[in-house]
Amino acid sequence: MSTSRTREKADKVTFTQTEVTSAITAGDTAARAGRKNLIINGSMQVAQRGTSLTGLHNNTNYLIDRFSFGGGTIDGRVTMTQDSDGPAGFANSLKLACTTADTSIAASDENYIIYRVEGQDLQQLKKGTASAESMTLSFYVKGNAAATYTAEFYDADNTRQNGQTFNVTTSWNRVTLTYAPDTTGAYTNDNTIGVYIIFWLNTGSNLTSGTFTSNTWASSVQANRVSASNTSFFDSTSRTLNITGVQLEVGSVATDFEHRSYGEELALCQRYYQKYGGASDWTVGTSANYNGSSNYLGLSFINEMRAAPTGSWTNATGWTVLNAGSAVSTTAVVMEGVTTNRAEIYFTTASAMTQGNASWVRGSSSMFIYLDAEL
Amino acid sequence: MENTTAWITSCKSQESGWLINGNMSVPNDPANRDCADVLQWIAEGNTPAPEYTDAEIAANTQAETNATSQAYLDSTDWYITRHAETAVAVPADVTTARAAARAAIV
């Protein structure tokens, strides 16, 4: 700034408008330094469930942690992968590739990438108050060809919506969308969904036939949710979309993406999803034989989870219970008494265990236990 | 919108939730998204099966009997060993109980 400041009088310094704007922006950025990104795993580096899912079109499909692809039943299909392509500084992106086109989009069709945020993590937006804050969503995108999609915030607590379109090119570009503050409808301060962030990729006329008003909060009207200019991701089997660097921050300025370590992101993701196993002879834990065929194991979770999770397992049979000098194979598995940090796993075996003995339970490299507390 | 119940192909009651599709325990926690789906599935007129069928209850009962009986046999084997090695008689009540335990094991 010193190069252009002019000393008019001994006690007066003049700045250009550009310098003033730059200084305000710098101050705004500095004020929001530190933990600022409300999005977990925005750089798409954590993918506990795997790196590829094929044949997707409906329901909720998680691959990269916290981000899901979903929608209703249509004829088109996509493959979702954790891709190694990314803009400078990003090792991963979420990639969707259309594998089966569908050019006959029904009125009720809809497909999207969706991210869900707990209401208690949105309180700093002061939504529903006179001092509500604006917020800025930024992300990097790239496609096989030019496309236009809609990024919508959908307030689950108050059924309100606010969407904006964004453009995709064949190069990595950072999209920055600032959303107006909403003085109506506060987010409930709890562990359930406060807001859905929806990247609409394909929609029928039920969502586009009304009046789409960009960057305007309004009570939800289905027909107004998505821009009529929205590209259909299913228009061609050559259609692709990569996205990464997703950041949501309070205020009207998109600051540099907040990179967090893999371990930190993983820990944040484990509030919503945990995966155990996959190694040879991995230890499930110590357990006790209730009787000759019933074995109970207490599982302590890695992290406290958002809610009592759904527990699932790859195999009912084949878990090894080491007991009194012998190995017994399981015939059934059930999880009971699940809380946000513990669960009881009940293994059934053939009548070959000694009642009252302690046991040791192992899994093989292809055996997993999953805990799912996603929103 | 997404069909939230089509993924449920079987449902059994559990003490604190439901066993879905044989490999998934869904807790009865309203904040769990799968719980919401199960409650919707029930609201659609479906009824969870009991946690255990009659056959499973019988099998579990037999398994407990087997374990208890085997434990008794294990704990009294020394009478048999002592008799074989030293000719000390096995008490009659032990002999009777061991016979009952062997008969109980299926």
GROMACS .gro file of N, CA, C and O in nm, chain A residues 37 52 58 122 150 216 289 314 339:
model
   36
   37ASN      N    1  -1.363  -2.422   0.828
   37ASN     CA    2  -1.442  -2.500   0.733
   37ASN      C    3  -1.543  -2.587   0.806
   37ASN      O    4  -1.505  -2.675   0.885
   52SER      N    5  -1.444  -4.723  -0.500
   52SER     CA    6  -1.527  -4.727  -0.621
   52SER      C    7  -1.661  -4.793  -0.592
   52SER      O    8  -1.668  -4.895  -0.522
   58ASN      N    9  -3.005  -4.477  -0.740
   58ASN     CA   10  -3.105  -4.439  -0.640
   58ASN      C   11  -3.052  -4.462  -0.499
   58ASN      O   12  -2.940  -4.505  -0.478
  122LEU      N   13  -2.411  -2.560   1.321
  122LEU     CA   14  -2.447  -2.446   1.235
  122LEU      C   15  -2.488  -2.323   1.315
  122LEU      O   16  -2.531  -2.223   1.257
  150THR      N   17  -2.684  -2.697  -0.998
  150THR     CA   18  -2.738  -2.611  -0.892
  150THR      C   19  -2.687  -2.660  -0.756
  150THR      O   20  -2.692  -2.780  -0.728
  216THR      N   21  -3.184  -1.678  -0.281
  216THR     CA   22  -3.295  -1.621  -0.204
  216THR      C   23  -3.354  -1.728  -0.115
  216THR      O   24  -3.399  -1.832  -0.165
  289ASN      N   25  -1.781  -6.660   2.764
  289ASN     CA   26  -1.875  -6.763   2.722
  289ASN      C   27  -1.990  -6.769   2.821
  289ASN      O   28  -1.975  -6.816   2.934
  314THR      N   29  -1.983  -5.835   0.789
  314THR     CA   30  -1.975  -5.902   0.659
  314THR      C   31  -2.015  -6.048   0.667
  314THR      O   32  -2.066  -6.103   0.571
  339THR      N   33  -2.492  -4.802   2.204
  339THR     CA   34  -2.499  -4.661   2.243
  339THR      C   35  -2.407  -4.583   2.149
  339THR      O   36  -2.357  -4.639   2.051
   0.00000   0.00000   0.00000
